C-alpha cells in the first residue's frame, strides 16, 4: 500500500509503544470511499494493538481508488508484528 505505507508504519510504532501492545497477528479491513476516506473499518482478532491501528486508519487519507462497481473500494491489511 504505497499511498499509506508510511502512515501505517507510524501508526504501528505508536500502537506498539502502548503498555498493552501485543505481537499477535491481526487483520484490518476497510472500505476506501471515492474521496479517499477510510470507512467501515473492522479488525480481528480483537486485541489492543488491532484496535489502536483501526482507530488510526480512520484518519488516513488515500488517493481516490479505481472505479469499483460497488462504490467503496475494499482493502485488507494483514499485520504481522515482529518486535
PDB file of C-alpha atoms in Angstrom:
ATOM      1  CA  UNK A   1       0.000   0.000   0.000  1.00  0.00           C
ATOM      2  CA  UNK A   2       2.415   2.686  -1.155  1.00  0.00           C
ATOM      3  CA  UNK A   3      -0.018   5.568  -0.627  1.00  0.00           C
ATOM      4  CA  UNK A   4      -0.467   4.781   3.076  1.00  0.00           C
ATOM      5  CA  UNK A   5       2.659   2.773   3.871  1.00  0.00           C
ATOM      6  CA  UNK A   6       4.353   5.474   5.924  1.00  0.00           C
ATOM      7  CA  UNK A   7       1.099   6.193   7.759  1.00  0.00           C
ATOM      8  CA  UNK A   8       0.735   2.512   8.660  1.00  0.00           C
ATOM      9  CA  UNK A   9       4.362   2.345   9.835  1.00  0.00           C
ATOM     10  CA  UNK A  10       3.990   5.448  12.032  1.00  0.00           C
ATOM     11  CA  UNK A  11       0.696   4.236  13.472  1.00  0.00           C
ATOM     12  CA  UNK A  12       2.130   0.792  14.243  1.00  0.00           C
ATOM     13  CA  UNK A  13       5.136   2.331  16.008  1.00  0.00           C
ATOM     14  CA  UNK A  14       2.774   4.352  18.181  1.00  0.00           C
ATOM     15  CA  UNK A  15       0.488   1.375  18.812  1.00  0.00           C
ATOM     16  CA  UNK A  16       3.379  -0.893  19.751  1.00  0.00           C
ATOM     17  CA  UNK A  17       4.569   1.701  22.292  1.00  0.00           C
ATOM     18  CA  UNK A  18       1.286   1.344  24.191  1.00  0.00           C
ATOM     19  CA  UNK A  19       1.527  -0.517  27.541  1.00  0.00           C
ATOM     20  CA  UNK A  20      -0.776  -3.386  26.486  1.00  0.00           C
ATOM     21  CA  UNK A  21       0.511  -3.873  22.935  1.00  0.00           C
ATOM     22  CA  UNK A  22       0.728  -7.422  21.641  1.00  0.00           C
ATOM     23  CA  UNK A  23       2.674  -9.037  18.823  1.00  0.00           C
ATOM     24  CA  UNK A  24      -0.226 -11.239  17.748  1.00  0.00           C
ATOM     25  CA  UNK A  25      -1.053 -11.195  14.025  1.00  0.00           C
ATOM     26  CA  UNK A  26      -4.274  -9.412  13.058  1.00  0.00           C
ATOM     27  CA  UNK A  27      -6.218  -8.191  10.071  1.00  0.00           C
ATOM     28  CA  UNK A  28      -7.779  -4.784   9.473  1.00  0.00           C
ATOM     29  CA  UNK A  29     -10.376  -4.412   6.732  1.00  0.00           C
ATOM     30  CA  UNK A  30     -11.854  -1.166   5.476  1.00  0.00           C
ATOM     31  CA  UNK A  31     -13.507   0.482   2.527  1.00  0.00           C
ATOM     32  CA  UNK A  32     -11.937   3.438   0.760  1.00  0.00           C
ATOM     33  CA  UNK A  33     -14.569   5.895  -0.388  1.00  0.00           C
ATOM     34  CA  UNK A  34     -14.454   7.756  -3.683  1.00  0.00           C
ATOM     35  CA  UNK A  35     -12.792  10.702  -1.922  1.00  0.00           C
ATOM     36  CA  UNK A  36     -10.090   8.540  -0.287  1.00  0.00           C
ATOM     37  CA  UNK A  37     -11.600   8.312   3.221  1.00  0.00           C
ATOM     38  CA  UNK A  38     -11.357   5.033   5.126  1.00  0.00           C
ATOM     39  CA  UNK A  39     -14.771   3.807   6.244  1.00  0.00           C
ATOM     40  CA  UNK A  40     -16.402   0.668   7.648  1.00  0.00           C
ATOM     41  CA  UNK A  41     -13.237  -0.313   9.489  1.00  0.00           C
ATOM     42  CA  UNK A  42     -13.149  -3.676  11.257  1.00  0.00           C
ATOM     43  CA  UNK A  43     -10.433  -5.889  12.703  1.00  0.00           C
ATOM     44  CA  UNK A  44      -9.854  -9.391  14.045  1.00  0.00           C
ATOM     45  CA  UNK A  45      -8.879 -10.776  16.400  1.00  0.00           C
ATOM     46  CA  UNK A  46      -9.860  -8.150  18.942  1.00  0.00           C
ATOM     47  CA  UNK A  47      -6.585  -7.066  20.518  1.00  0.00           C
ATOM     48  CA  UNK A  48      -5.448  -3.717  21.890  1.00  0.00           C
ATOM     49  CA  UNK A  49      -2.949  -3.334  19.064  1.00  0.00           C
ATOM     50  CA  UNK A  50      -5.539  -4.108  16.381  1.00  0.00           C
ATOM     51  CA  UNK A  51      -7.955  -1.626  17.959  1.00  0.00           C
ATOM     52  CA  UNK A  52      -5.231   1.013  18.077  1.00  0.00           C
ATOM     53  CA  UNK A  53      -4.362   0.602  14.399  1.00  0.00           C
ATOM     54  CA  UNK A  54      -8.030   0.541  13.378  1.00  0.00           C
ATOM     55  CA  UNK A  55      -8.516   3.855  15.173  1.00  0.00           C
ATOM     56  CA  UNK A  56      -5.506   5.321  13.361  1.00  0.00           C
ATOM     57  CA  UNK A  57      -6.720   4.039   9.976  1.00  0.00           C
ATOM     58  CA  UNK A  58      -9.878   6.113  10.381  1.00  0.00           C
ATOM     59  CA  UNK A  59      -7.737   9.248   9.970  1.00  0.00           C
ATOM     60  CA  UNK A  60      -5.827   8.005   6.903  1.00  0.00           C
ATOM     61  CA  UNK A  61      -6.419   9.601   3.522  1.00  0.00           C
ATOM     62  CA  UNK A  62      -5.671   7.748   0.294  1.00  0.00           C
ATOM     63  CA  UNK A  63      -5.784   8.818  -3.339  1.00  0.00           C
ATOM     64  CA  UNK A  64      -9.154   8.186  -4.958  1.00  0.00           C
ATOM     65  CA  UNK A  65      -9.404   4.452  -5.627  1.00  0.00           C
ATOM     66  CA  UNK A  66     -10.084   2.950  -9.040  1.00  0.00           C
ATOM     67  CA  UNK A  67     -13.732   2.844 -10.051  1.00  0.00           C
ATOM     68  CA  UNK A  68     -15.431  -0.049  -8.338  1.00  0.00           C
ATOM     69  CA  UNK A  69     -18.973  -1.124  -9.168  1.00  0.00           C
ATOM     70  CA  UNK A  70     -19.935  -1.498  -5.507  1.00  0.00           C
ATOM     71  CA  UNK A  71     -18.973   2.090  -4.679  1.00  0.00           C
ATOM     72  CA  UNK A  72     -16.339   1.978  -1.947  1.00  0.00           C
ATOM     73  CA  UNK A  73     -13.118   0.076  -2.659  1.00  0.00           C
ATOM     74  CA  UNK A  74     -12.308  -2.700  -0.139  1.00  0.00           C
ATOM     75  CA  UNK A  75      -8.854  -3.050   1.378  1.00  0.00           C
ATOM     76  CA  UNK A  76      -7.447  -5.808   3.604  1.00  0.00           C
ATOM     77  CA  UNK A  77      -4.333  -5.301   5.715  1.00  0.00           C
ATOM     78  CA  UNK A  78      -2.789  -8.421   7.253  1.00  0.00           C
ATOM     79  CA  UNK A  79      -0.472  -7.257  10.027  1.00  0.00           C
ATOM     80  CA  UNK A  80       2.321  -9.380  11.419  1.00  0.00           C
ATOM     81  CA  UNK A  81       4.162  -7.652  14.263  1.00  0.00           C
ATOM     82  CA  UNK A  82       7.792  -8.572  14.615  1.00  0.00           C
ATOM     83  CA  UNK A  83       9.473  -6.944  17.637  1.00  0.00           C
TER      84      UNK A  83
END
